Amino acid sequence: MIKTALITGITGQDGSYLAEFLLGKGYQVYGLVRPTSTPSTLRIAHLIDKVKFISGDLGDMVSLIRAVETAQPDEVYNLGAMSFVPDSWSQPEKVNDIVAGGVGRLLEAIRMIQPDARFYQASSSEMFGEVLETPQSETTPFNPQSPYGVAKTAGHRLVEVHRRSYGTFACSGILFNHESPRRGLEFVTRKITRAAVMIKAGKQDRLALGNLAAKRDWGFAGDYVRAMWMMLQQDEPDDYVIATGEAHTVRDFCRSAFRWVGLDYQKYVDVDPAFFRPAEVEFLLGDSSKAKNVLGWSPKVKFDELVRLMVDQEGE
């Protein structure tokens, strides 16, 4: 029997990798896309003829009900969000409505129309914020330091409430930073890899960044969507930290990217206070032991390999 999946955020980095993965598993895939005059389908251009698209918005309950009615999904993956953390400071109400409220609306739509569907929520390491212990696991207290982190925490709690109150098969993946050549250009990793290639080619002179000492647990998005699917194949729903267990600074990322094109990053990278967050999250490091032991998941792509993959594809 062919399974059906509905993916919100299908045009984003994770959505595109997940759609590829599920199609490879023989799924029929539906993608929720916001109604706009110029839809952004660049990341899924190669999948246009393989995915069924449904117009909808996480901010609109009626459209979510219609999407669930249309897809009749066995699995729902909620990857849609305003995921660029700095924007959450300038649009906190909108971020809360989409990132937190959208979870509640989608869970309600599923409960009303397709209560047996299995649900995956993309939670975030930003919920840990100013960390209270290192490394961070499923039992680490949340201490978010941005409107985005607060909204993600609220969405995460809504998943727990539906699981307890209605018996919904709902899982949250607490994903640490995961990157790829499909990452948006506004994110620091793409800013770095793009700049390294452009500077090498003589098309850019300098790169301005914020806190080079900030430390993150960076993995490959293609590895992380595999974990999402694995969560929904278990007998019981639960939450899992997905991470590499290795932390690297923004400076390390610069060093690796520029070295791969034969340059010394120190000659080209400037620190600009304008790029510092109002409340900086200095250090995130995940403990994915539970995912390894229960799901059998582990990352395949290492840090330097990830950086090189991104740099190489910048040049294509």
Coordinates of C-alpha atoms in Angstrom, one line a residue, residues 57-274:
D57 CA -0.9 28.8 4.9
L58 CA 0.0 27.9 8.5
G59 CA -1.7 31.2 9.5
D60 CA -5.1 30.1 8.0
M61 CA -7.1 27.3 9.6
V62 CA -9.5 26.8 6.8
S63 CA -6.7 26.2 4.3
L64 CA -5.1 23.7 6.6
I65 CA -8.4 21.8 6.9
R66 CA -8.7 21.7 3.1
A67 CA -5.1 20.6 2.7
V68 CA -5.6 17.6 5.1
E69 CA -8.9 16.8 3.4
T70 CA -7.3 16.8 0.0
A71 CA -4.1 14.9 0.9
Q72 CA -5.7 12.4 3.4
P73 CA -2.1 11.9 4.6
D74 CA -0.7 9.0 6.6
E75 CA 2.1 11.3 7.7
V76 CA 2.3 15.0 8.2
Y77 CA 5.6 16.8 8.4
N78 CA 5.4 20.4 9.7
L79 CA 8.6 22.1 8.4
G80 CA 7.0 25.4 7.6
A81 CA 8.2 28.3 9.7
M82 CA 9.9 31.7 9.7
S83 CA 13.2 30.1 10.4
F84 CA 15.6 33.0 10.1
V85 CA 16.2 33.8 13.8
P86 CA 17.2 37.5 13.4
D87 CA 13.9 38.3 11.7
S88 CA 12.0 37.2 14.8
W89 CA 13.2 40.3 16.6
S90 CA 11.6 42.6 14.0
Q91 CA 8.4 40.5 13.5
P92 CA 7.8 38.8 16.8
E93 CA 4.0 38.7 16.5
K94 CA 4.1 37.2 13.1
V95 CA 6.7 34.6 14.1
N96 CA 4.6 33.6 17.1
D97 CA 1.5 33.3 14.9
I98 CA 3.2 31.1 12.3
V99 CA 5.8 29.2 14.3
A100 CA 3.6 28.5 17.4
G101 CA 0.1 29.1 16.2
G102 CA 0.6 27.2 13.0
V103 CA 1.4 24.0 15.0
G104 CA -1.8 24.3 16.9
R105 CA -3.9 24.9 13.8
L106 CA -2.3 22.0 11.9
L107 CA -2.7 19.6 14.8
E108 CA -6.4 20.6 15.1
A109 CA -6.9 20.1 11.4
I110 CA -5.4 16.6 11.7
R111 CA -7.5 15.8 14.7
M112 CA -10.7 16.9 12.9
I113 CA -10.1 15.3 9.5
Q114 CA -7.4 12.6 9.8
P115 CA -6.9 11.6 13.5
D116 CA -4.8 8.5 12.7
A117 CA -2.2 10.5 10.7
R118 CA 1.2 10.6 12.2
F119 CA 2.7 14.1 12.9
Y120 CA 6.2 15.4 12.9
Q121 CA 7.1 18.8 14.3
A122 CA 10.3 20.5 13.5
S123 CA 11.5 21.8 16.9
S124 CA 14.8 23.6 17.3
S125 CA 17.9 23.7 19.4
E126 CA 17.1 27.5 19.7
M127 CA 14.7 26.4 22.4
F128 CA 17.7 25.7 24.7
G129 CA 18.9 29.3 24.2
E130 CA 21.3 30.2 27.0
V131 CA 21.9 26.6 27.9
L132 CA 21.6 25.3 31.4
E133 CA 23.6 22.1 30.7
T134 CA 26.0 20.8 28.0
P135 CA 25.5 18.8 25.9
Q136 CA 21.7 19.3 25.5
S137 CA 19.4 16.3 25.4
E138 CA 15.7 15.7 25.5
T139 CA 15.6 16.3 29.3
T140 CA 17.6 19.6 29.2
P141 CA 15.4 22.6 30.3
F142 CA 14.4 25.1 27.7
N143 CA 15.7 28.7 28.1
P144 CA 15.1 30.4 24.7
Q145 CA 16.7 33.8 24.0
S146 CA 14.8 35.0 20.9
P147 CA 11.2 35.4 19.9
Y148 CA 11.8 32.5 17.4
G149 CA 13.1 30.2 20.2
V150 CA 10.1 31.1 22.4
A151 CA 7.7 30.4 19.5
K152 CA 9.4 27.1 18.8
T153 CA 9.1 26.1 22.5
A154 CA 5.4 26.9 22.4
G155 CA 4.9 24.7 19.4
H156 CA 6.9 21.9 21.0
R157 CA 4.7 22.0 24.0
L158 CA 1.5 21.9 21.9
V159 CA 2.7 18.7 20.4
E160 CA 3.1 17.2 23.9
V161 CA -0.4 18.4 24.8
H162 CA -2.0 16.8 21.8
R163 CA -0.1 13.6 22.4
R164 CA -1.3 13.4 26.0
S165 CA -4.8 14.8 25.6
Y166 CA -5.9 13.2 22.3
G167 CA -3.5 10.3 21.8
T168 CA -2.2 11.9 18.6
F169 CA 0.9 10.1 17.2
A170 CA 2.9 13.3 17.3
C171 CA 6.7 13.6 17.5
S172 CA 9.1 16.5 17.7
G173 CA 12.6 16.4 16.4
I174 CA 14.8 18.9 18.3
L175 CA 17.1 19.6 15.4
F176 CA 20.4 21.3 15.9
N177 CA 21.8 23.5 13.1
H178 CA 21.7 21.6 9.8
E179 CA 23.0 23.0 6.6
S180 CA 23.4 22.3 2.9
P181 CA 23.9 23.9 -0.5
R182 CA 20.1 24.6 -0.4
R183 CA 20.4 26.8 2.7
G184 CA 19.1 30.3 2.2
L185 CA 21.6 33.0 1.4
E186 CA 20.6 35.0 4.5
F187 CA 22.0 32.3 6.8
V188 CA 25.6 32.6 8.1
T189 CA 26.8 29.3 6.6
R190 CA 25.7 30.3 3.1
K191 CA 27.1 33.8 3.5
I192 CA 30.5 32.2 4.3
T193 CA 30.6 29.7 1.5
R194 CA 29.3 32.1 -1.1
A195 CA 31.8 34.8 0.0
A196 CA 34.7 32.3 -0.2
V197 CA 33.9 31.4 -3.8
M198 CA 33.1 35.0 -4.8
I199 CA 36.3 36.4 -3.2
K200 CA 38.4 33.7 -4.8
A201 CA 36.9 34.6 -8.2
G202 CA 37.6 38.3 -7.6
K203 CA 33.9 39.2 -7.5
Q204 CA 33.8 40.2 -3.9
D205 CA 36.3 42.0 -1.6
R206 CA 35.2 41.4 2.0
L207 CA 32.8 39.5 4.2
A208 CA 31.2 41.1 7.3
L209 CA 29.9 38.7 10.0
G210 CA 28.8 39.0 13.6
N211 CA 30.0 36.8 16.5
L212 CA 32.8 34.6 15.2
A213 CA 33.0 32.8 18.6
A214 CA 29.5 31.5 18.5
K215 CA 29.6 27.7 18.6
R216 CA 27.1 25.5 16.9
D217 CA 26.5 21.8 16.3
W218 CA 26.4 21.7 12.5
G219 CA 25.1 18.7 10.5
F220 CA 23.9 18.0 6.9
A221 CA 20.2 18.5 6.2
G222 CA 20.0 15.4 4.1
D223 CA 21.0 13.3 7.2
Y224 CA 18.4 15.0 9.4
V225 CA 15.3 14.4 7.2
R226 CA 16.1 10.7 7.4
A227 CA 15.7 11.0 11.2
M228 CA 12.3 12.8 10.8
W229 CA 11.0 9.8 8.8
M230 CA 12.4 7.3 11.3
M231 CA 10.6 8.9 14.2
L232 CA 7.2 8.3 12.5
Q233 CA 8.0 4.6 11.9
Q234 CA 8.2 3.8 15.6
D235 CA 5.6 2.0 17.6
E236 CA 5.2 4.9 20.0
P237 CA 5.5 8.7 19.5
D238 CA 8.4 10.5 21.2
D239 CA 10.7 13.4 20.9
Y240 CA 14.4 13.2 19.8
V241 CA 17.4 15.4 19.7
I242 CA 19.1 15.2 16.3
A243 CA 22.7 16.4 16.3
T244 CA 26.2 15.5 15.4
G245 CA 27.6 15.8 19.0
E246 CA 30.4 18.1 17.6
A247 CA 30.6 21.8 18.0
H248 CA 32.4 24.3 15.8
T249 CA 32.7 28.1 15.9
V250 CA 31.6 30.4 13.1
R251 CA 35.3 31.1 12.9
D252 CA 36.0 27.4 12.3
F253 CA 33.4 27.4 9.5
C254 CA 35.2 30.4 7.9
R255 CA 38.5 28.8 8.2
S256 CA 37.3 25.5 6.6
A257 CA 35.5 27.2 3.7
F258 CA 38.2 29.7 2.8
R259 CA 40.9 27.0 3.1
W260 CA 39.0 24.8 0.6
V261 CA 39.4 27.6 -2.0
G262 CA 43.0 28.3 -1.0
L263 CA 42.5 31.5 1.0
D264 CA 43.2 32.6 4.6
Y265 CA 39.9 33.8 6.0
Q266 CA 41.6 36.2 8.3
K267 CA 42.5 38.4 5.4
Y268 CA 38.9 38.8 4.2
V269 CA 36.5 38.5 7.2
D270 CA 35.4 41.5 9.2
V271 CA 33.4 41.6 12.5
D272 CA 30.4 43.9 12.3
P273 CA 28.5 44.6 15.5
A274 CA 25.4 45.1 13.4

